[in-house]
Amino acid sequence: MKWIIILLFLFTSILIFTGFMQYFFLNNKRMEKRLKYYLELQDKKKLSRKKFNILVQLHLYRQSLRGKVSKKKSDKLEQRLTRAGIRMKPEEFILFQWISTFLLGGFFYLLIPSIFVIVLGVSVGYVFPLVLLNFKQKQRLTKFNDGLQDMITTIIGSLRAGFSFAQALKTVVDEADAPIQDEMEWVLKDMQYGTSIEDALNDLKERMPSEDLDLFIQAILIQRQVGGNLAVVLETIVQTIRDRNKIQRQIRTLTAQGRLSGIVIGLLPLVLGVVLYMIQPGYIGSLFQDPIGLMMLGAGGFSGIIVFIMIRKMTRIEV
């Protein structure tokens, strides 16, 4: 019965959390409309009791976060959000991080009412949005690299047909999928607003830190300085990228067993601990109540993380 209640709580928390993010952060038009009705932000007047609204309070709290976060940290976080394709502002992501911290801290407390478990839950809740951000960033970059060869091939065909470079990019925007479509459209808009091709491509390189893209951009910049047939140069770049990706796929195949071993070693203690707790709660529960048990858990978790990182380093080969 206890596990049913915990699972229902977890499921309800996920639904509430998802609805919260969708309603408060991803529906700006509705929020702005209600803000105009309740107050004028320029006057910065406090709401009366009759006009109190959680949407307004969250918006004001988000604005206060914007002032407290340093510009350097905000710009860095905004760059990471842009690379991940997440349409959130830095202060919204920080608020999302705090909400995740409180929710997971409360959930872990329901599992095992212990100070150590609460600290563990709070830590996991704080780190989870950052892990999700890194995952989305790597996923988007991988998808971009997978479509980069087709993008360059499309540009080569357009150049051979007599199109200019800007027209070739427009062809890519019409035919490609996200994220290449989004990034190339961004480059075109920068060029239309008066930004030079060099600056627009350098901004693209900042948003998408891809080695293959860097080869593509360097080839274009060099060609614009010394001249030559850009289509022929890009054909060489495509062949280089194709050979490089082939070697990377072979390396991933050869190191698959080692990477899988690292995942198993990292997850096996956690899965085994949950199973033992479900079979005999008192057997595992004593570890969280005794100081020596807490030290053993900390040492085991630390050593497991070290082994996982070492295996990941050993199986990661740069090409």
XYZ file of C-alpha atoms in Angstrom:
319
model
C 0.000 0.000 0.000
C 2.876 2.331 0.858
C 4.478 1.870 -2.559
C 1.187 2.518 -4.312
C 0.856 5.833 -2.461
C 4.448 6.775 -3.318
C 3.981 5.942 -7.004
C 0.732 7.920 -7.114
C 2.505 10.856 -5.479
C 5.337 10.661 -8.026
C 2.915 10.458 -10.963
C 0.847 13.359 -9.625
C 3.980 15.451 -9.028
C 5.140 14.885 -12.604
C 1.742 15.920 -13.979
C 1.590 19.005 -11.770
C 5.170 19.938 -12.621
C 4.591 19.548 -16.372
C 1.373 21.542 -16.237
C 3.071 24.178 -14.118
C 5.865 24.706 -16.648
C 3.451 24.695 -19.589
C 1.012 27.121 -17.996
C 3.407 29.587 -16.402
C 6.401 29.686 -18.741
C 5.284 28.468 -22.161
C 2.131 30.563 -22.405
C 3.447 34.117 -22.360
C 0.535 35.633 -24.281
C -1.977 34.546 -21.669
C 0.249 35.779 -18.897
C 0.890 39.169 -20.496
C -2.816 39.650 -21.106
C -3.631 39.040 -17.442
C -0.725 41.205 -16.308
C -2.100 44.163 -18.228
C -5.424 43.685 -16.497
C -4.078 43.501 -12.956
C -1.235 46.012 -12.804
C 1.143 48.280 -14.624
C 4.692 47.045 -14.198
C 6.156 50.507 -14.749
C 4.634 51.805 -11.512
C 5.831 48.729 -9.529
C 2.822 48.927 -7.233
C 2.042 46.120 -4.850
C -1.089 44.147 -5.469
C -3.989 44.474 -3.120
C -5.576 41.354 -1.645
C -8.404 41.446 -4.154
C -5.984 41.607 -7.068
C -3.531 38.942 -5.879
C -2.745 36.478 -8.649
C -0.103 33.765 -8.710
C 0.733 34.477 -12.362
C 1.614 38.061 -11.510
C 3.638 37.029 -8.467
C 5.609 34.476 -10.468
C 6.323 37.045 -13.163
C 7.539 39.566 -10.564
C 9.640 36.888 -8.884
C 11.136 35.954 -12.224
C 12.040 39.606 -12.816
C 13.700 39.797 -9.395
C 15.790 36.735 -10.300
C 16.876 38.483 -13.491
C 18.339 41.303 -11.425
C 20.094 39.012 -8.933
C 21.791 36.754 -11.483
C 25.094 38.170 -12.727
C 25.284 39.124 -16.396
C 28.190 36.745 -17.041
C 26.344 33.792 -15.538
C 23.109 34.786 -17.277
C 24.803 35.065 -20.687
C 26.518 31.700 -20.247
C 23.277 30.013 -19.218
C 21.414 31.675 -22.088
C 24.018 30.348 -24.521
C 23.578 26.809 -23.152
C 19.799 27.078 -23.441
C 20.144 28.287 -27.033
C 22.452 25.393 -27.894
C 19.965 22.961 -26.372
C 17.040 24.499 -28.263
C 15.133 25.173 -25.021
C 12.953 28.268 -25.251
C 13.435 29.456 -21.705
C 15.071 32.509 -20.233
C 17.914 32.067 -17.712
C 15.774 33.193 -14.774
C 13.026 30.765 -15.815
C 15.513 27.900 -15.876
C 16.776 28.827 -12.398
C 13.194 28.844 -11.104
C 12.646 25.459 -12.757
C 15.781 24.210 -10.970
C 14.480 25.312 -7.575
C 11.087 23.702 -8.135
C 12.774 20.446 -9.131
C 14.902 20.622 -5.966
C 11.887 20.930 -3.655
C 9.838 18.261 -5.446
C 12.538 15.595 -5.482
C 13.573 16.445 -1.928
C 9.979 15.859 -0.762
C 9.671 12.665 -2.789
C 12.867 11.186 -1.349
C 11.650 12.100 2.145
C 8.463 10.108 1.554
C 10.565 7.117 0.539
C 12.864 7.168 3.569
C 12.418 9.878 6.252
C 16.108 10.569 6.881
C 18.277 13.679 6.777
C 20.764 11.948 4.494
C 18.011 10.961 2.073
C 16.592 14.503 2.068
C 20.032 15.918 1.244
C 20.396 13.297 -1.487
C 16.974 14.167 -2.940
C 17.681 17.901 -2.859
C 21.041 17.336 -4.568
C 19.472 15.164 -7.267
C 16.693 17.711 -7.802
C 19.209 20.529 -8.163
C 21.461 18.625 -10.576
C 18.642 17.058 -12.648
C 17.829 20.205 -14.721
C 21.534 20.657 -15.499
C 21.846 17.026 -16.594
C 18.724 17.437 -18.733
C 20.170 20.615 -20.247
C 23.444 18.874 -21.136
C 21.543 15.920 -22.608
C 19.371 18.167 -24.792
C 22.427 20.128 -25.882
C 24.348 17.002 -26.920
C 21.251 15.532 -28.577
C 20.692 18.672 -30.649
C 24.371 18.900 -31.588
C 24.389 15.238 -32.661
C 21.301 15.772 -34.796
C 22.912 18.846 -36.339
C 26.093 16.917 -37.191
C 24.066 14.072 -38.698
C 22.388 16.454 -41.140
C 25.445 18.575 -41.870
C 26.569 16.462 -44.841
C 23.182 16.778 -46.535
C 23.178 20.515 -45.838
C 26.577 21.029 -47.481
C 25.558 18.811 -50.408
C 22.455 20.972 -50.914
C 24.599 24.120 -50.855
C 26.980 22.587 -53.423
C 24.082 21.766 -55.747
C 22.660 25.270 -55.399
C 26.033 26.887 -56.119
C 26.519 24.727 -59.213
C 23.048 25.802 -60.380
C 24.172 29.441 -60.300
C 22.686 30.522 -56.965
C 24.474 32.873 -54.611
C 25.543 31.708 -51.163
C 22.569 33.451 -49.521
C 20.174 31.800 -51.980
C 21.820 28.440 -51.268
C 21.173 28.955 -47.546
C 17.536 29.790 -48.352
C 17.291 26.456 -50.188
C 18.628 24.703 -47.081
C 16.023 26.444 -44.914
C 13.245 25.286 -47.255
C 14.394 21.660 -47.449
C 16.191 20.828 -44.180
C 14.749 19.825 -40.827
C 15.434 21.202 -37.362
C 17.914 22.069 -35.945
C 19.715 22.846 -39.229
C 16.652 24.689 -40.523
C 16.484 26.860 -37.396
C 20.187 27.698 -37.397
C 20.370 28.519 -41.113
C 17.264 30.670 -40.818
C 18.972 32.506 -37.959
C 22.038 33.094 -40.169
C 19.855 34.421 -42.996
C 18.034 36.814 -40.665
C 21.360 38.126 -39.351
C 22.516 38.766 -42.907
C 19.233 40.498 -43.781
C 19.610 42.788 -40.754
C 23.003 43.976 -42.020
C 25.398 41.523 -40.392
C 28.275 40.418 -42.598
C 28.537 36.795 -43.695
C 31.714 36.368 -41.638
C 30.078 37.596 -38.420
C 26.898 35.587 -39.042
C 28.897 32.379 -39.561
C 31.058 33.060 -36.500
C 27.893 33.520 -34.424
C 26.656 30.201 -35.793
C 29.902 28.581 -34.663
C 29.348 29.973 -31.147
C 25.834 28.541 -31.020
C 26.804 25.139 -32.436
C 30.289 24.058 -31.247
C 30.758 21.405 -33.924
C 34.160 20.494 -35.353
C 32.583 19.551 -38.683
C 30.774 22.884 -38.832
C 34.048 24.644 -38.033
C 35.640 23.027 -41.111
C 32.710 24.217 -43.229
C 32.896 27.785 -41.916
C 36.685 28.037 -42.242
C 36.478 26.858 -45.859
C 33.920 29.572 -46.677
C 35.895 32.323 -44.920
C 39.150 31.352 -46.640
C 37.431 31.175 -50.041
C 36.019 34.683 -49.553
C 39.534 35.990 -48.884
C 41.565 34.192 -51.570
C 38.844 33.332 -54.097
C 38.305 30.068 -55.947
C 35.462 27.682 -56.677
C 33.502 27.300 -53.440
C 31.600 24.237 -54.672
C 34.842 22.293 -55.247
C 36.165 23.289 -51.819
C 32.947 22.183 -50.125
C 33.066 18.833 -51.921
C 36.443 18.194 -50.301
C 35.009 19.200 -46.907
C 32.060 16.811 -47.337
C 34.397 13.931 -48.157
C 36.539 14.729 -45.103
C 33.486 14.823 -42.834
C 32.176 11.573 -44.318
C 35.477 9.755 -43.660
C 35.685 11.177 -40.157
C 32.164 10.049 -39.280
C 32.936 6.575 -40.625
C 35.912 6.259 -38.276
C 33.824 7.536 -35.345
C 31.130 4.919 -35.983
C 33.763 2.181 -36.033
C 35.196 3.419 -32.730
C 31.740 3.521 -31.113
C 31.165 -0.072 -32.211
C 34.476 -1.251 -30.749
C 33.954 0.563 -27.427
C 30.261 -0.326 -26.997
C 31.006 -3.153 -24.553
C 33.112 -0.912 -22.319
C 30.489 1.836 -22.251
C 27.774 -0.681 -21.405
C 29.933 -2.062 -18.577
C 30.228 1.434 -17.119
C 26.453 1.894 -17.168
C 25.854 -1.499 -15.531
C 28.450 -0.848 -12.825
C 26.896 2.526 -12.095
C 23.270 1.348 -11.924
C 23.693 -2.099 -10.348
C 24.191 -0.895 -6.728
C 21.164 1.402 -6.950
C 18.882 -1.261 -8.434
C 20.100 -3.869 -5.944
C 19.534 -1.482 -3.029
C 15.951 -0.730 -4.135
C 15.181 -4.445 -4.561
C 16.574 -5.300 -1.114
C 14.608 -2.439 0.442
C 11.387 -3.724 -1.117
C 12.102 -7.285 0.093
C 13.294 -6.407 3.603
C 13.135 -2.695 4.507
C 14.837 -3.118 7.877
C 17.942 -4.618 6.311
C 18.668 -1.555 4.170
C 17.015 0.984 6.459
C 19.661 0.462 9.154
C 22.289 1.870 6.801
C 20.494 5.227 6.754
C 20.082 5.353 10.534
C 23.625 4.509 11.652
C 26.550 6.935 11.101
C 28.801 4.099 9.968
C 26.154 3.023 7.460
C 25.944 6.552 6.081
C 29.730 6.641 5.714
C 29.644 3.297 3.893
C 26.943 4.556 1.542
C 28.887 7.731 0.849
C 32.125 5.849 0.196
C 30.349 3.343 -2.050
C 28.605 6.053 -4.036
C 31.818 8.058 -4.421
C 33.829 5.040 -5.582
C 31.061 4.063 -8.020
C 31.088 7.530 -9.557
C 34.890 7.466 -9.884
C 34.814 4.069 -11.622
C 32.046 5.218 -13.973
C 34.004 8.361 -14.921
C 37.202 6.365 -15.482
C 35.435 3.901 -17.785
C 33.863 6.758 -19.734
C 37.276 8.397 -20.136
C 38.863 5.139 -21.302
C 36.168 4.458 -23.904
C 36.045 8.015 -25.277
C 38.462 8.371 -28.184
C 38.741 11.660 -30.028
C 39.126 11.615 -33.815
